[in-house]
Structures are given as C-alpha cells and as structure tokens.
mmCIF file of C-alpha atoms and ligand atoms in Angstrom:
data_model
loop_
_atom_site.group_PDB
_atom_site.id
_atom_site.type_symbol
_atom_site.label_atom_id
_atom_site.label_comp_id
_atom_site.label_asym_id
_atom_site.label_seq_id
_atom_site.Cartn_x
_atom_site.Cartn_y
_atom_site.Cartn_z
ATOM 1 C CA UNK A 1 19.224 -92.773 21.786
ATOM 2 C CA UNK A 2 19.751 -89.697 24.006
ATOM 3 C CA UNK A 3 18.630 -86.218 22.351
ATOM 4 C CA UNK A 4 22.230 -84.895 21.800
ATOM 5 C CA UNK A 5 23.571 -83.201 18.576
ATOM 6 C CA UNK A 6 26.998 -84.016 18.036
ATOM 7 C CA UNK A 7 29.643 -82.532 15.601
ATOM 8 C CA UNK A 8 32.095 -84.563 13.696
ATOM 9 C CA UNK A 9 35.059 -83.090 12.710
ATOM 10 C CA UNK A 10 37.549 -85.256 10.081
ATOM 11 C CA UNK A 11 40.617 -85.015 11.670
ATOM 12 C CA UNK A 12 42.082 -87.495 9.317
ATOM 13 C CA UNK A 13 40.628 -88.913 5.678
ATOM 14 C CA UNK A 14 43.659 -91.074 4.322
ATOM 15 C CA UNK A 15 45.189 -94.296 4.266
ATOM 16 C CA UNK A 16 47.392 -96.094 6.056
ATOM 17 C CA UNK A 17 50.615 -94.492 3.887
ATOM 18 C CA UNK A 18 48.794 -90.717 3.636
ATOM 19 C CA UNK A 19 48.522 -89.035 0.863
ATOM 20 C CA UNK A 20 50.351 -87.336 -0.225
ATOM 21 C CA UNK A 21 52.636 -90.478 -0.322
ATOM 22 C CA UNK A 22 56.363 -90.612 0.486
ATOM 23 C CA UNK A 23 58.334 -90.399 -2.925
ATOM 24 C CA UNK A 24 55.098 -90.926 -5.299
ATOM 25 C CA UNK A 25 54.629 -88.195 -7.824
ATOM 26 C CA UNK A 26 51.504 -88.973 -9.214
ATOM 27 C CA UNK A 27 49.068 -86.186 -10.268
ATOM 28 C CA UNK A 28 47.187 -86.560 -6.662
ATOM 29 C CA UNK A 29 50.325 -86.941 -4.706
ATOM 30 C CA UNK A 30 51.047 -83.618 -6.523
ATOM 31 C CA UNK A 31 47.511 -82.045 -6.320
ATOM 32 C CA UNK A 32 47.112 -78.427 -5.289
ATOM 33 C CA UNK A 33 43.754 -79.095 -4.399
ATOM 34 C CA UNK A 34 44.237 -78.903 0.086
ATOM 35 C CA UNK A 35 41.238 -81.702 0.008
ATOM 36 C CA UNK A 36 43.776 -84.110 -1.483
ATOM 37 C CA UNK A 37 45.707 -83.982 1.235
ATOM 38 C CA UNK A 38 45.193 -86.708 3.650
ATOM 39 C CA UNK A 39 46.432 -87.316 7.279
ATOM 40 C CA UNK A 40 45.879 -90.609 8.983
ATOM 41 C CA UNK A 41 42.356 -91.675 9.476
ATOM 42 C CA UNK A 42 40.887 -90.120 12.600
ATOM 43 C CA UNK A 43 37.144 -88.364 13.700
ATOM 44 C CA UNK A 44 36.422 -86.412 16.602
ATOM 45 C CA UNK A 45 33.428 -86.340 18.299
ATOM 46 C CA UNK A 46 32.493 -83.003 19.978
ATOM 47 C CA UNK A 47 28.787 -82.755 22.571
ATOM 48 C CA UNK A 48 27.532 -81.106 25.281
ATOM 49 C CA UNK A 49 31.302 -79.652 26.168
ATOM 50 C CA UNK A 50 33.210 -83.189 25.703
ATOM 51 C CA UNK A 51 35.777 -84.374 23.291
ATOM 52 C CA UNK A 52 35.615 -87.890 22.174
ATOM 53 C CA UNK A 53 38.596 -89.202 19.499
ATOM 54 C CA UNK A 54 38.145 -92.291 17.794
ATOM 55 C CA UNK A 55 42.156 -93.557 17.467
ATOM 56 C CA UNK A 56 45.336 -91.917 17.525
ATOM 57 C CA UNK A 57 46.984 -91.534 13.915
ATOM 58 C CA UNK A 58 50.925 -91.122 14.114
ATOM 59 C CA UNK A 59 49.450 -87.825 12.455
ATOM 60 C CA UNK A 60 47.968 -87.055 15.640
ATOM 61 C CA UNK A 61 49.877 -84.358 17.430
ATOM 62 C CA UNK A 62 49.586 -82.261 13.586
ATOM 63 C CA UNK A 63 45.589 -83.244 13.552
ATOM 64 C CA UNK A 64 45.223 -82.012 17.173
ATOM 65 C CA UNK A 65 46.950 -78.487 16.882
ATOM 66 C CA UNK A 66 44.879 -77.778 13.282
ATOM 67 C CA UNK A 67 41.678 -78.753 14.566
ATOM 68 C CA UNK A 68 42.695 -76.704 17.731
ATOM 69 C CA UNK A 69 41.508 -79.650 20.350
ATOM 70 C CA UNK A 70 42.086 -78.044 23.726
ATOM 71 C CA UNK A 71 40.830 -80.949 25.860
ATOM 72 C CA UNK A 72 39.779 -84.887 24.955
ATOM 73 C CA UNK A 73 38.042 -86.539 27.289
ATOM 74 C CA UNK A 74 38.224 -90.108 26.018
ATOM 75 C CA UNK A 75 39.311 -92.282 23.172
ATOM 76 C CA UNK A 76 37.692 -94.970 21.403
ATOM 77 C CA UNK A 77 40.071 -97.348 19.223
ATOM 78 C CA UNK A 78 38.460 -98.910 16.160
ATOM 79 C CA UNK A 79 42.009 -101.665 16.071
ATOM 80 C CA UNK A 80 45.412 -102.003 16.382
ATOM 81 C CA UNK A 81 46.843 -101.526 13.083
ATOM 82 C CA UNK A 82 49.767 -98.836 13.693
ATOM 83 C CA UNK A 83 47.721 -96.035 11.387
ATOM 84 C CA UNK A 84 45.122 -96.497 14.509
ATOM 85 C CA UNK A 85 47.121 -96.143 17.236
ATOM 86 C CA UNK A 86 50.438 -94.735 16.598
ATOM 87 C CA UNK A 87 50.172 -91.063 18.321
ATOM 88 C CA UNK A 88 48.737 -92.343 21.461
ATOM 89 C CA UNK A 89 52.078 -90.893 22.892
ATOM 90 C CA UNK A 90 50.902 -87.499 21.973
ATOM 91 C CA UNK A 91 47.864 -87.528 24.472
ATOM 92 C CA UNK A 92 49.740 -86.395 27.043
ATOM 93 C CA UNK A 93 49.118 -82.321 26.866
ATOM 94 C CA UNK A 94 46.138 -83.280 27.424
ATOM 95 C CA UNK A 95 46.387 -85.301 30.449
ATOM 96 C CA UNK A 96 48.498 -81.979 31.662
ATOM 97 C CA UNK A 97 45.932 -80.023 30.774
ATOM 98 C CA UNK A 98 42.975 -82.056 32.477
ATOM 99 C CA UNK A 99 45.066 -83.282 35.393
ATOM 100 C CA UNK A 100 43.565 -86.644 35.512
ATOM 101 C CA UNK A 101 43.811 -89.960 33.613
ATOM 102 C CA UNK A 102 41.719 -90.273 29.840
ATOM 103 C CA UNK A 103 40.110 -93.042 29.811
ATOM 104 C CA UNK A 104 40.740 -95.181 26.718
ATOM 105 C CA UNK A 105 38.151 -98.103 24.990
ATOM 106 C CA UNK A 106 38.928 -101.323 23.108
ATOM 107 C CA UNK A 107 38.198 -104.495 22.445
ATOM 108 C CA UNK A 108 40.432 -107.313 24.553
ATOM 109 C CA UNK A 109 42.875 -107.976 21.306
ATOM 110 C CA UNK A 110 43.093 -104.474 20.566
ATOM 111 C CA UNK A 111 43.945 -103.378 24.070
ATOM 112 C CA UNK A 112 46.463 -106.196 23.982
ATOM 113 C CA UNK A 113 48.089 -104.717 21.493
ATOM 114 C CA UNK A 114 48.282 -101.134 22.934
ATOM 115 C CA UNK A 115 49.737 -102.186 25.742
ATOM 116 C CA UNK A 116 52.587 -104.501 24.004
ATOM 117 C CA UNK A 117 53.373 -101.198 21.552
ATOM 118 C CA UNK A 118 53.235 -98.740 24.533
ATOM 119 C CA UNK A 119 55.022 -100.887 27.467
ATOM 120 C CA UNK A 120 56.350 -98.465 28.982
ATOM 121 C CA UNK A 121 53.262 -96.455 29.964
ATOM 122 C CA UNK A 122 51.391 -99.622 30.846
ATOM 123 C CA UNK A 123 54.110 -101.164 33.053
ATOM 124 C CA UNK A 124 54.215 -99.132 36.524
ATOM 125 C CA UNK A 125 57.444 -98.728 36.759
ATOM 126 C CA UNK A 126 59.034 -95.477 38.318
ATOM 127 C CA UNK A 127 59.667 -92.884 35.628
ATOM 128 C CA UNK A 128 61.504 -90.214 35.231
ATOM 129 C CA UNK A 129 59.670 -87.993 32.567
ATOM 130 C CA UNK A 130 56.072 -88.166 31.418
ATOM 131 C CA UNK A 131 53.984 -91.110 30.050
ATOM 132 C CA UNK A 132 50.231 -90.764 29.378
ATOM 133 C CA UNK A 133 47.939 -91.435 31.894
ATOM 134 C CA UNK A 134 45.473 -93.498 30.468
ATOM 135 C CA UNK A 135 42.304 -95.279 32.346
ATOM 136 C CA UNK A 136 41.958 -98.493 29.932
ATOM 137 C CA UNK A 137 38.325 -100.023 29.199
ATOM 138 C CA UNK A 138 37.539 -103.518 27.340
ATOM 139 C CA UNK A 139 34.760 -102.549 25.395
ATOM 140 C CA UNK A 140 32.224 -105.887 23.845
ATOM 141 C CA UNK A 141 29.433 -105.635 21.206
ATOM 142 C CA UNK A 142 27.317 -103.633 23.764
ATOM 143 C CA UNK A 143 26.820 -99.856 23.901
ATOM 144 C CA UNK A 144 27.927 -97.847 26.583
ATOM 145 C CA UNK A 145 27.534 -94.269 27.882
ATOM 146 C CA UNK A 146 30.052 -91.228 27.303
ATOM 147 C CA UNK A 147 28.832 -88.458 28.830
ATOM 148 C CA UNK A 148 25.285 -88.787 28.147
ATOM 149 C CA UNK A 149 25.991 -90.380 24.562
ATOM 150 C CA UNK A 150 25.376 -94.043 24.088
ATOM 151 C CA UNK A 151 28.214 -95.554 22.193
ATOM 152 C CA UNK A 152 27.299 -99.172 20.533
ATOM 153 C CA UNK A 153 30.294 -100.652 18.915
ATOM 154 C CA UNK A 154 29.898 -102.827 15.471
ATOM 155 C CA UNK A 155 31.412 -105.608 14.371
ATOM 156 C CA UNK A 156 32.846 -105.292 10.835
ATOM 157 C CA UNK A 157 35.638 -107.343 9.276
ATOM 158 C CA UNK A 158 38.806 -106.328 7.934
ATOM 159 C CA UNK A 159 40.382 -108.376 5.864
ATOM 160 C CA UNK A 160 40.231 -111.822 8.453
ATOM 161 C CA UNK A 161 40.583 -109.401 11.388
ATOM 162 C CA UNK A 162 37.197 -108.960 13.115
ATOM 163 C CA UNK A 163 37.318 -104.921 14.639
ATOM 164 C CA UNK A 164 35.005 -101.987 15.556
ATOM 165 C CA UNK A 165 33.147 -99.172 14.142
ATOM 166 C CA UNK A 166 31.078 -97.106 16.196
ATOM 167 C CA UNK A 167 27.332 -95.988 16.513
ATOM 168 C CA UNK A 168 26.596 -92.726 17.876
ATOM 169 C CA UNK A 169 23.092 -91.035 17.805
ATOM 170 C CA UNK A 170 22.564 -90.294 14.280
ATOM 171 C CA UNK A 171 26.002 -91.076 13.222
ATOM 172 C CA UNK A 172 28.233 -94.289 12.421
ATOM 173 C CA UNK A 173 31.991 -94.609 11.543
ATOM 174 C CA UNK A 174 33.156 -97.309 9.953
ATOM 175 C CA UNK A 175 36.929 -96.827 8.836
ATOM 176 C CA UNK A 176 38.712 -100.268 7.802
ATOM 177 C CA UNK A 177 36.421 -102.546 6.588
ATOM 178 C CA UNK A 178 36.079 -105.313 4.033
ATOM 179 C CA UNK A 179 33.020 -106.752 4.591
ATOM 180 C CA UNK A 180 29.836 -105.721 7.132
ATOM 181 C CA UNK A 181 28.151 -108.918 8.621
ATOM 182 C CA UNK A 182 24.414 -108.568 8.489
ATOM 183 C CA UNK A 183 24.109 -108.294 12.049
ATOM 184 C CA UNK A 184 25.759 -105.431 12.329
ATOM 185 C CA UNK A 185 24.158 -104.329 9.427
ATOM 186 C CA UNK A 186 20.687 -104.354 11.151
ATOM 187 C CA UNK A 187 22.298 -101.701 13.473
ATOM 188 C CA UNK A 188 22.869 -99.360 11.458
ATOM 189 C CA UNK A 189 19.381 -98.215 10.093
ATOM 190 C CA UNK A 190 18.051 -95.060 10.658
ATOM 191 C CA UNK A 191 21.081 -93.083 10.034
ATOM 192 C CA UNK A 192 21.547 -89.455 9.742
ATOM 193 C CA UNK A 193 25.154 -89.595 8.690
ATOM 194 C CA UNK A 194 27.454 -93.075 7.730
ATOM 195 C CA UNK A 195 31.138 -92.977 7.343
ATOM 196 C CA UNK A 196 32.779 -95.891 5.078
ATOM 197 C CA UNK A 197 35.816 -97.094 4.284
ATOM 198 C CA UNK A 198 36.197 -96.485 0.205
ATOM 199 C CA UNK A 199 39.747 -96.970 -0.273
ATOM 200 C CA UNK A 200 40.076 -96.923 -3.905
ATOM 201 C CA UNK A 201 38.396 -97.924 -7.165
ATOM 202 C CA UNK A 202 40.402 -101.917 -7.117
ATOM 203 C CA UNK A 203 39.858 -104.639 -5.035
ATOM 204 C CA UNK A 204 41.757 -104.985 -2.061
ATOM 205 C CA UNK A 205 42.093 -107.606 0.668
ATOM 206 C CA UNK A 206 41.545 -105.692 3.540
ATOM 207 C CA UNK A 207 39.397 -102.332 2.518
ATOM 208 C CA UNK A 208 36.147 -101.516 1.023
ATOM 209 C CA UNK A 209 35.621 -99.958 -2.739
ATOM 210 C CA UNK A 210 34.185 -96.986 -4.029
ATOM 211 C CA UNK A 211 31.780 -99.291 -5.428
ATOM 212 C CA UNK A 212 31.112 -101.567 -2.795
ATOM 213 C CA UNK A 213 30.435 -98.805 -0.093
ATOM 214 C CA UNK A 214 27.992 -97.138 -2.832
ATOM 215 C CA UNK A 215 26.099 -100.327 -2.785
ATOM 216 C CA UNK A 216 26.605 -100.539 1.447
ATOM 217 C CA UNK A 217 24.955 -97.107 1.137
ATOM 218 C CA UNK A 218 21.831 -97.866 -1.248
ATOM 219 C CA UNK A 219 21.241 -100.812 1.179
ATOM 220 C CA UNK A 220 21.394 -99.061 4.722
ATOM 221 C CA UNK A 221 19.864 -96.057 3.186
ATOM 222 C CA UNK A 222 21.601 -93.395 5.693
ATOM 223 C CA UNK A 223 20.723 -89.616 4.541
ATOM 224 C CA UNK A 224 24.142 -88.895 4.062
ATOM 225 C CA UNK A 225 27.173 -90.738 3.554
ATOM 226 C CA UNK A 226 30.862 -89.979 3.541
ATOM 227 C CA UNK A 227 33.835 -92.052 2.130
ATOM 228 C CA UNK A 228 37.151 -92.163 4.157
ATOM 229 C CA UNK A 229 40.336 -94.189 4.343
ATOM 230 C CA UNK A 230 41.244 -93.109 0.727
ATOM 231 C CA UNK A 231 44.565 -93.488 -1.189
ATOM 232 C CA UNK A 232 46.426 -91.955 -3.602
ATOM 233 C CA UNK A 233 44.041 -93.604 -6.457
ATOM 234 C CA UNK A 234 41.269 -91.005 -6.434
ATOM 235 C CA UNK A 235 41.358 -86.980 -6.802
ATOM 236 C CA UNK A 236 38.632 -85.396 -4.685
ATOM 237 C CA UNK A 237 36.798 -83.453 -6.950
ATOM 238 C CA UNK A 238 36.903 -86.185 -9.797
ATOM 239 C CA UNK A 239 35.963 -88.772 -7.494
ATOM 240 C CA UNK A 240 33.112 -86.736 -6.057
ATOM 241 C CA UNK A 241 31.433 -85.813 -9.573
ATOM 242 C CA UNK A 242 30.904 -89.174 -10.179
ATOM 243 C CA UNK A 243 28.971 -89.618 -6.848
ATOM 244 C CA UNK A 244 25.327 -89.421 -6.188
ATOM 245 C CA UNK A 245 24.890 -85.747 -4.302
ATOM 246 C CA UNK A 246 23.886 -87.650 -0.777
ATOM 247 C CA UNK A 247 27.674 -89.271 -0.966
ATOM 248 C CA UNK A 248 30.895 -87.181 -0.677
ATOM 249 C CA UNK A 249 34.590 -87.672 -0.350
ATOM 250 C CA UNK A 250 35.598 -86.699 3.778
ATOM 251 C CA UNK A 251 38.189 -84.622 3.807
ATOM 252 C CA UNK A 252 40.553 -83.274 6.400
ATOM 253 C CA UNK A 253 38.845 -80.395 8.314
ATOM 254 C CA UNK A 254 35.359 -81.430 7.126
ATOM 255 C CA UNK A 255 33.272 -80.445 10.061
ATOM 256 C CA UNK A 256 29.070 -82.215 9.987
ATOM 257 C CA UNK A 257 26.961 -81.359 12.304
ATOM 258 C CA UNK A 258 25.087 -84.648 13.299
ATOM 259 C CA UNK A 259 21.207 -84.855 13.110
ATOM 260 C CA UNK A 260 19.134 -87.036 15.043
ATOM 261 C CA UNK A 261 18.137 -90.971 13.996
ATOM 262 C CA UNK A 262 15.844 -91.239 11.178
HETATM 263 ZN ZN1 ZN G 301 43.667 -98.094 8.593
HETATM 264 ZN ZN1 ZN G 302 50.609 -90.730 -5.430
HETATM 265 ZN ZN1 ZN G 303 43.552 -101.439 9.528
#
C-alpha cells in the first residue's frame, strides 16, 4: 500500500429511512443530541488534493454543502439499493465546476442498475438542460489505483445480495452487510481504522448487529472501529457507553484522520 494519509469524513451515519424518521416520535427520533441525527450513509475520502465519495445518498446535495466539498473527483458505489445511489443527480456542480466527466466505479449489476434508474443521463440523446457527466468503470474483486491510492474492493453479503466494501490504506468501509465471507475477511487485517454496518441491537435479514460487528471487530482486530448504518433503535451516547473505548458510534461530521496499515 502506497504511503498516503487519508481523511475520512462521515458524510452520512444512518439507515436507509434516516433518522430522525418520518412521523416516528420516539425518544431518538426526538433527541437533541446533533449526533443522533443521521443522513443517508455516505464517507468521503480526502488525499493528496483529491476527493473520493463512496455512493450518493438522496441526502447528498445537504451532505455536500455541510461538509463544504468543493470538488469530487470520483465515486465508488458500494450497491444499488436507492439509499446508495439516489443523489447521483446532484453531482453535477461538480462536473461544472471541474469541466470534465467524474468517473464513477461499480460492479457489473450495480452499474446496471445506475444506468436503468438514471436513463436519461446514460442514453445519448440530445438534451436540453444538464445531466451529469459521468465516465462509468466496472470494477471486479481486484484493487485499482485512484490517484496514487490503491482501492481493493471486498466482497461482503447483504442479505442474498453479494456487494462491495472498500479497502483503502489503513482504512476499510463496510456499510450494508450481513455476513463477511472469510475470504474477504483475510483482507482486512492490519487495519488502522474499520467501518461496520451495526444497524441495531435485533436481528435483521439484511444488516449486521451491534453485537455481531463487536465480535467482527475482536476477530479482525483493527485499532479502531466505527459502527454506521444505524437506525432509530440506538441513542449515541447510550449506545457508545456500552462499547469498548477502541469502538464508537460514526456520526455525521465525524472527521478520522487515517493511519497507515498495522
Ligand atoms: Zn443501505
Ligand atoms: Zn424513531
Ligand atoms: Zn442496502
């Protein structure tokens, strides 16, 4: 791995429905507390000048003008699931801004399904107002370069759906996940800093547990871990003091600076 500190910052650390959630009233829905509110899950990856997004909540446009992102030089989708991909639409300031096609990476069935949900940017026909200008890449099990930051993509599974985290230096992000096939677990030793999925405290198809990603941690051992993808079910600061110190809640505007592989 190439020598580069990175910075994450969280630009979203809730479930598919947010939290707050529409018409719930519940004491975390109601929380004053500004970590218990959640946008759409989302990280961006800052190095060496470049902007790299992994997906594009429907909460984008809002997470883009708080975190004050002036330019984004690629992004990485994770899968298709509308929570993922919704505000790809709002990319195009930046392709004003930068004058040029972003280029955009995902797997085959994910790309698919970008370019069935945004046709009309995808299907060169004349238009008559804007339409992001996008520079799509299939992207496989193997790692590939970003601006002098090797990239390796990891299989996880989500519910029956097979998707994508992402290794980077130090640093992995794993947002939906149910289950982590040891082969992918084998790539992810050594790290500096792991994101999980930790949706709530119950079961659910799909997502990871609290629990579950505390035991995903004491196996892979990273120095620090964060939890992300998390619902209405768990107040920060509750949640947190019942955590080991080296695991915390994300929350939106958390900013890490990543260290290098262990
Ligand atoms: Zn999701
Ligand atoms: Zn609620
Ligand atoms: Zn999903």
């Amino acid at each position: 791995m190439p020598e580069t500190s990175a910075k994450i910052t969280v630009l979203g650390s809730g479930t598919s429905v947010g939290v707050p959630t529409i018409g719930c009233h519940c004491s975390v829905c109601s929380s004053d507390d500004p970590r218990d509110k959640r946008l759409r899950p989302s990280i961006l990856v800052g190095y060496e000048g470049h902007n790299v997004l992994i997906d594009t909540t429907p909460d984008f446009r809002t997470q883009a003008l708080r975190a004050r992102i002036e330019h984004l030089d690629a992004v990485l989708f994770t899968h298709a699931h509308a929570d993922h991909i919704m505000g790809l639409d709002d990319v195009r300031p930046f392709n004003f801004r930068r004058h040029g096609q972003i280029p955009i990476f995902a797997a085959v069935d994910t790309m698919a399904a970008i370019r069935r949900c945004f046709q009309y940017v995808f299907d060169g026909g004349k238009k008559e107002s804007s339409i992001p200008q996008l520079d799509p890449r299939l992207i496989d099990g193997a790692p590939f370069d970003l601006f002098g930051m090797e990239f390796l993509p990891i299989p996880v599974l989500h519910g029956r759906d097979r998707i994508y985290g992402f290794r980077f230096g130090g640093a992995a992000y794993l947002t939906d996940h149910s289950d982590i096939p040891d082969s992918s677990l084998d790539q992810l030793r050594g790290l500096d800093v792991l994101f999980l999925d930790a949706l709530r405290y119950k079961p659910h198809p799909t997502h990871s547990t609290v629990d579950r990603s505390i035991k995903t941690v004491e196996q892979l051992a990273p120095r620090r871990a964060f939890f992300t993808h998390i619902c209405h079910d768990l107040a920060h600061e509750r949640a947190e003091s019942l955590l080991p110190p080296h695991i915390r809640l994300a929350y939106d505007g958390l900013e890490i600076e990543v260290g290098l592989p262990q």
